[in-house]
Amino acid sequence: MLVIQTQTLARAEALRRIRLLSGKDLRPMADQYGITVWKNGHKNKGWAGQVIEHYLGLPQNSLQAPDFGSWELKVVPVIPGLEGTVLVKESMAITMIEPAEVVANKFTDSHLYDKLRSMIVVARIFQDVQETSAYLHSAAEFDLDNPSIRKQVEEDYEAIREIVRTKGVDALTGDTGKYVQARTKGRGHGSTSRAFYARPAFVAHILNLQRLAWMPRVLADANSI
């Protein structure tokens, strides 16, 4: 029987511990913790996040509630850019879309809001498709407390919610949403599962990698990590 657990850990303490891993390779830690990276030719896309969770003492779970009770942990790959910068490699999965839940709940009652309102987002260097290494680059806190950002995210949610309500979840495409989009999640192009994703530019802002003209600065300098 699978026992699903949650754990409370103060976000500030978790961030302190994660930053101790800055510059360290997460790939050997996966082996140390017995976390599968590849199995039968398929990559466990969440392996780096599972390493951090294990490091922080969180049992693996599949709950839609925030990982650590009051805040959520996310790990995203970044790639080298020009002049020593890094770029977000891809959009960040936030939470699965359950059509009935989305239709029934306004933004502040949604799983999306629960995940975004208090987070730690960790950037790790994407080396190659074989995942031969994954050095931890930086980590940042994010709170959905800036009015303009929160307003846009809520508008994105409501636009997606209206499509689900009037046309059904199969009508969703990645075109809807400025900061948050809804698209398929899972292996292969035939997947029918949908999830909320933060667009790469939004993730870069959360990590303070790229400052966008239409988003105010909300995080500490990367140099303080």
PDB file of C-alpha atoms in Angstrom, residues 64 93 95-99 102 160 164 168-174 181-186 189-197:
ATOM      1  CA  GLN A  64      -1.526  18.181  -5.797  1.00  0.00           C
ATOM      2  CA  ALA A  93       5.135  22.192 -15.159  1.00  0.00           C
ATOM      3  CA  THR A  95       0.182  21.167 -11.652  1.00  0.00           C
ATOM      4  CA  MET A  96      -2.126  18.815 -13.541  1.00  0.00           C
ATOM      5  CA  ILE A  97      -5.422  20.100 -14.881  1.00  0.00           C
ATOM      6  CA  GLU A  98      -8.431  18.271 -13.521  1.00  0.00           C
ATOM      7  CA  PRO A  99     -11.347  19.661 -15.548  1.00  0.00           C
ATOM      8  CA  VAL A 102     -10.867  23.913 -12.673  1.00  0.00           C
ATOM      9  CA  ILE A 160      -8.169  28.555 -19.563  1.00  0.00           C
ATOM     10  CA  VAL A 164     -12.616  24.051 -20.234  1.00  0.00           C
ATOM     11  CA  GLY A 168     -13.920  20.967 -22.842  1.00  0.00           C
ATOM     12  CA  VAL A 169     -10.350  20.196 -21.860  1.00  0.00           C
ATOM     13  CA  ASP A 170      -9.497  18.803 -25.320  1.00  0.00           C
ATOM     14  CA  ALA A 171      -9.929  22.301 -26.771  1.00  0.00           C
ATOM     15  CA  LEU A 172      -6.992  23.661 -24.758  1.00  0.00           C
ATOM     16  CA  THR A 173      -3.855  24.673 -26.616  1.00  0.00           C
ATOM     17  CA  GLY A 174      -0.603  26.246 -25.514  1.00  0.00           C
ATOM     18  CA  GLN A 181      -0.351  28.148 -20.380  1.00  0.00           C
ATOM     19  CA  ALA A 182      -2.175  24.816 -20.526  1.00  0.00           C
ATOM     20  CA  ARG A 183      -0.765  22.013 -22.649  1.00  0.00           C
ATOM     21  CA  THR A 184      -0.383  18.272 -22.829  1.00  0.00           C
ATOM     22  CA  LYS A 185       1.721  16.446 -20.291  1.00  0.00           C
ATOM     23  CA  GLY A 186       3.067  12.933 -20.624  1.00  0.00           C
ATOM     24  CA  HIS A 189       2.265  13.404 -28.878  1.00  0.00           C
ATOM     25  CA  GLY A 190      -0.888  11.374 -28.254  1.00  0.00           C
ATOM     26  CA  SER A 191      -1.101  12.317 -24.587  1.00  0.00           C
ATOM     27  CA  THR A 192      -4.502  13.613 -23.492  1.00  0.00           C
ATOM     28  CA  SER A 193      -3.478  14.767 -20.000  1.00  0.00           C
ATOM     29  CA  ARG A 194      -3.177  18.526 -19.580  1.00  0.00           C
ATOM     30  CA  ALA A 195      -1.225  20.578 -17.069  1.00  0.00           C
ATOM     31  CA  PHE A 196      -0.596  24.211 -16.211  1.00  0.00           C
ATOM     32  CA  TYR A 197       2.888  25.388 -17.246  1.00  0.00           C
TER      33      TYR A 197
END
